[in-house]
Amino acid sequence: MKKILSVYVVAYLILLSTILGMLYVYPKLELHLMLNSHHTGIQDTFFQYFSILAEGPLYVLALLPMLWKKFRLTLFFALCELSAGTILQVLKHIISHPRPVSAFEEYSDAVLPVVQGVDLHHSNSFPSGHASTFFVFCTCCVLLLAYRYGQRVRQNSQESFILPCVLALLLLAFAVLGAFSRIYLSQHFLSDVCVGSIIGVVTPLLMFYFFGQKILKLGAESHHVPQTE
């Protein structure tokens, strides 16, 4: 289990370190323009609809385990999303940063990149709820993938971990793409999606560590998360 989870977490930490470096070096508005320097019609359409996945479709996917009577899996997704969402909403209303469209109104010489047909919000920018939802969903998937693979390894020590690791990285790429869509659509700044992603990664990890056994009944013999290599 640790190998797959380590690949996901290490890759995320490398990406997070790069983003924090960019946030330190560049002013927020300048960085937003840099990340939005290239728009095409195809990208506009893609990111406009890809971003919507966090507004419903991902929740529907989290309900699918119920079709196979895996109610605890859906419960785990729900508790992670509710916990992350609560943290996020508290921060949104305490900090209450303006969205890009409001921030750029003060600078007449800077043109905010926008996508036609997207209704831009003006307040409560920090942190990004969409980014959090993308990362909560993908981190939950990686945790369950890592655990199930760990169970298979215990039964077959020759089981290869390459495919699960690749799947974990693809899930990370999916989450990153979803988070970036919020910047591309000028709904959030990089700092907003960065903190949203942190909430989306840390919350499922903590939920799994403290409550995974009770919620999912993964390994009833043990009171600790299995540490299968």
XYZ file of C-alpha atoms in Angstrom:
229
model
C 0.000 0.000 0.000
C 2.749 2.454 0.957
C 4.447 2.280 -2.451
C 1.394 3.460 -4.383
C 0.453 6.090 -1.837
C 4.055 7.318 -1.695
C 4.176 7.780 -5.470
C 1.021 9.889 -5.343
C 2.057 11.964 -2.324
C 5.652 12.535 -3.469
C 4.510 13.609 -6.953
C 2.002 15.976 -5.357
C 4.621 17.441 -2.990
C 6.999 18.077 -5.905
C 4.216 19.884 -7.754
C 3.226 21.789 -4.616
C 6.834 22.907 -4.043
C 6.997 24.220 -7.614
C 3.742 26.125 -7.170
C 4.838 27.631 -3.856
C 8.037 28.766 -5.541
C 6.032 30.487 -8.293
C 3.791 32.151 -5.725
C 6.863 33.449 -3.902
C 8.600 34.805 -7.014
C 5.714 36.363 -8.958
C 3.019 38.856 -7.905
C -0.452 37.306 -7.885
C -1.956 39.239 -10.795
C 1.142 38.890 -12.967
C 1.217 35.158 -12.306
C -2.434 34.835 -13.267
C -1.748 36.525 -16.607
C 1.277 34.279 -17.189
C -0.766 31.129 -16.607
C -3.514 32.463 -18.865
C -1.281 33.652 -21.686
C -2.557 31.169 -24.277
C -6.230 30.586 -25.059
C -7.790 28.666 -27.945
C -11.386 27.829 -28.802
C -10.818 24.133 -28.129
C -9.233 24.819 -24.731
C -12.010 27.237 -23.828
C -14.654 24.593 -24.474
C -12.676 21.803 -22.807
C -11.923 23.622 -19.551
C -15.401 25.132 -19.347
C -16.981 21.674 -19.298
C -14.163 19.892 -17.455
C -14.549 22.290 -14.539
C -18.225 21.344 -14.244
C -17.228 17.804 -13.217
C -16.701 19.116 -9.679
C -20.259 20.472 -9.543
C -22.043 17.129 -9.752
C -20.558 14.374 -11.930
C -17.834 13.489 -9.411
C -20.475 13.133 -6.698
C -22.432 10.806 -8.970
C -19.298 8.704 -9.527
C -18.845 8.490 -5.754
C -22.338 6.944 -5.549
C -21.530 4.151 -8.014
C -20.140 1.734 -5.362
C -23.676 1.572 -3.977
C -24.714 -0.335 -7.120
C -22.500 -3.164 -5.860
C -23.675 -2.669 -2.273
C -20.374 -1.060 -1.300
C -22.102 1.552 0.822
C -19.065 2.179 3.014
C -17.004 3.342 0.042
C -19.588 5.999 -0.779
C -19.759 6.894 2.924
C -15.989 7.407 2.955
C -16.171 9.727 -0.083
C -19.057 11.637 1.497
C -17.350 12.152 4.862
C -14.137 13.326 3.195
C -16.003 15.793 0.981
C -18.138 17.095 3.854
C -15.075 17.578 6.064
C -13.088 19.317 3.339
C -16.100 21.404 2.333
C -16.649 22.593 5.890
C -13.015 23.669 6.254
C -13.122 25.361 2.885
C -16.325 27.320 3.521
C -15.051 28.550 6.884
C -11.858 29.834 5.239
C -13.795 31.380 2.339
C -15.957 33.492 4.621
C -13.219 34.390 7.103
C -10.670 35.474 4.492
C -13.121 36.615 1.770
C -10.618 37.432 -0.990
C -11.893 38.988 -4.240
C -12.021 36.868 -7.398
C -9.792 37.724 -10.384
C -12.526 39.737 -12.150
C -12.797 42.030 -9.110
C -9.067 42.241 -8.479
C -8.331 43.227 -12.080
C -10.901 46.049 -12.057
C -8.339 48.223 -10.277
C -5.844 47.856 -13.130
C -7.113 49.449 -16.337
C -3.964 48.530 -18.262
C -4.368 44.784 -17.601
C -6.912 42.721 -19.536
C -8.307 39.719 -17.673
C -8.379 36.584 -19.875
C -11.949 35.291 -19.891
C -13.878 32.512 -21.618
C -17.026 33.438 -23.472
C -20.174 32.213 -21.750
C -18.609 31.737 -18.308
C -20.372 33.610 -15.516
C -17.576 35.062 -13.395
C -17.925 35.242 -9.612
C -16.674 38.270 -7.700
C -16.079 37.230 -4.083
C -14.961 34.412 -1.751
C -12.113 33.364 -4.002
C -9.831 31.762 -1.398
C -9.590 28.794 -1.374
C -11.026 27.056 -4.441
C -13.903 24.669 -3.768
C -13.652 23.050 -7.199
C -9.945 22.324 -6.705
C -10.688 20.812 -3.313
C -13.428 18.584 -4.751
C -11.181 17.319 -7.559
C -8.399 16.460 -5.119
C -10.693 14.915 -2.511
C -12.169 12.604 -5.133
C -8.822 11.573 -6.630
C -7.075 11.152 -3.267
C -9.917 8.932 -2.046
C -9.588 6.836 -5.210
C -5.837 6.484 -4.696
C -6.292 5.451 -1.045
C -8.786 2.752 -1.967
C -6.661 1.641 -4.926
C -3.587 1.401 -2.684
C -5.426 -0.604 -0.070
C -6.968 -3.052 -2.550
C -3.607 -3.544 -4.218
C -2.033 -4.175 -0.811
C -4.591 -6.923 -0.212
C -3.711 -8.553 -3.534
C 0.017 -8.408 -2.782
C -0.567 -10.280 0.461
C -2.149 -13.048 -1.588
C 0.372 -12.908 -4.445
C 3.809 -11.490 -3.669
C 4.665 -11.400 -7.405
C 1.990 -8.810 -8.098
C 3.457 -5.821 -9.964
C 2.911 -2.348 -8.526
C 3.688 -0.501 -11.790
C 0.112 -0.294 -13.078
C -1.390 0.930 -9.769
C 1.336 3.582 -9.528
C 0.595 4.737 -13.068
C -3.104 4.909 -12.214
C -2.281 6.964 -9.111
C -0.296 9.445 -11.216
C -3.134 9.641 -13.758
C -5.551 10.443 -10.944
C -3.190 13.189 -9.779
C -3.020 14.580 -13.330
C -6.831 14.522 -13.474
C -7.056 16.537 -10.248
C -4.398 19.005 -11.402
C -6.238 19.533 -14.676
C -9.460 20.205 -12.797
C -7.736 22.691 -10.501
C -6.047 24.452 -13.427
C -9.417 24.813 -15.172
C -10.405 27.283 -12.442
C -7.383 29.450 -13.250
C -7.962 29.153 -16.996
C -11.571 30.285 -16.571
C -10.369 33.212 -14.384
C -12.538 32.047 -11.487
C -9.560 31.666 -9.135
C -5.929 32.613 -8.640
C -3.158 30.025 -8.350
C -2.996 30.573 -4.576
C -6.706 29.697 -4.327
C -6.392 26.366 -6.104
C -3.127 25.612 -4.296
C -4.753 25.791 -0.854
C -7.856 24.046 -2.189
C -5.662 21.161 -3.338
C -3.943 20.943 0.049
C -7.311 20.636 1.768
C -8.358 18.072 -0.844
C -5.289 15.889 -0.248
C -4.805 16.196 3.502
C -8.459 15.664 4.490
C -8.863 12.160 2.930
C -5.441 11.101 4.254
C -6.411 12.079 7.795
C -9.881 10.566 7.480
C -8.392 7.295 6.256
C -5.739 7.239 8.964
C -8.129 7.908 11.855
C -11.417 6.448 10.644
C -10.662 4.184 7.677
C -10.881 0.985 9.681
C -14.212 1.872 11.275
C -15.850 3.353 8.177
C -14.702 0.829 5.619
C -13.984 -2.116 7.944
C -10.733 -2.679 6.098
C -8.995 -5.498 7.927
C -11.182 -6.160 10.949
C -8.338 -8.002 12.724
C -6.279 -4.854 13.046
C -6.950 -1.429 14.471
C -4.326 0.157 12.242
C -4.196 0.852 8.522
C -2.285 -2.015 6.882
C 1.270 -1.144 6.005
C 1.654 -3.650 3.166
C 4.567 -2.993 0.912
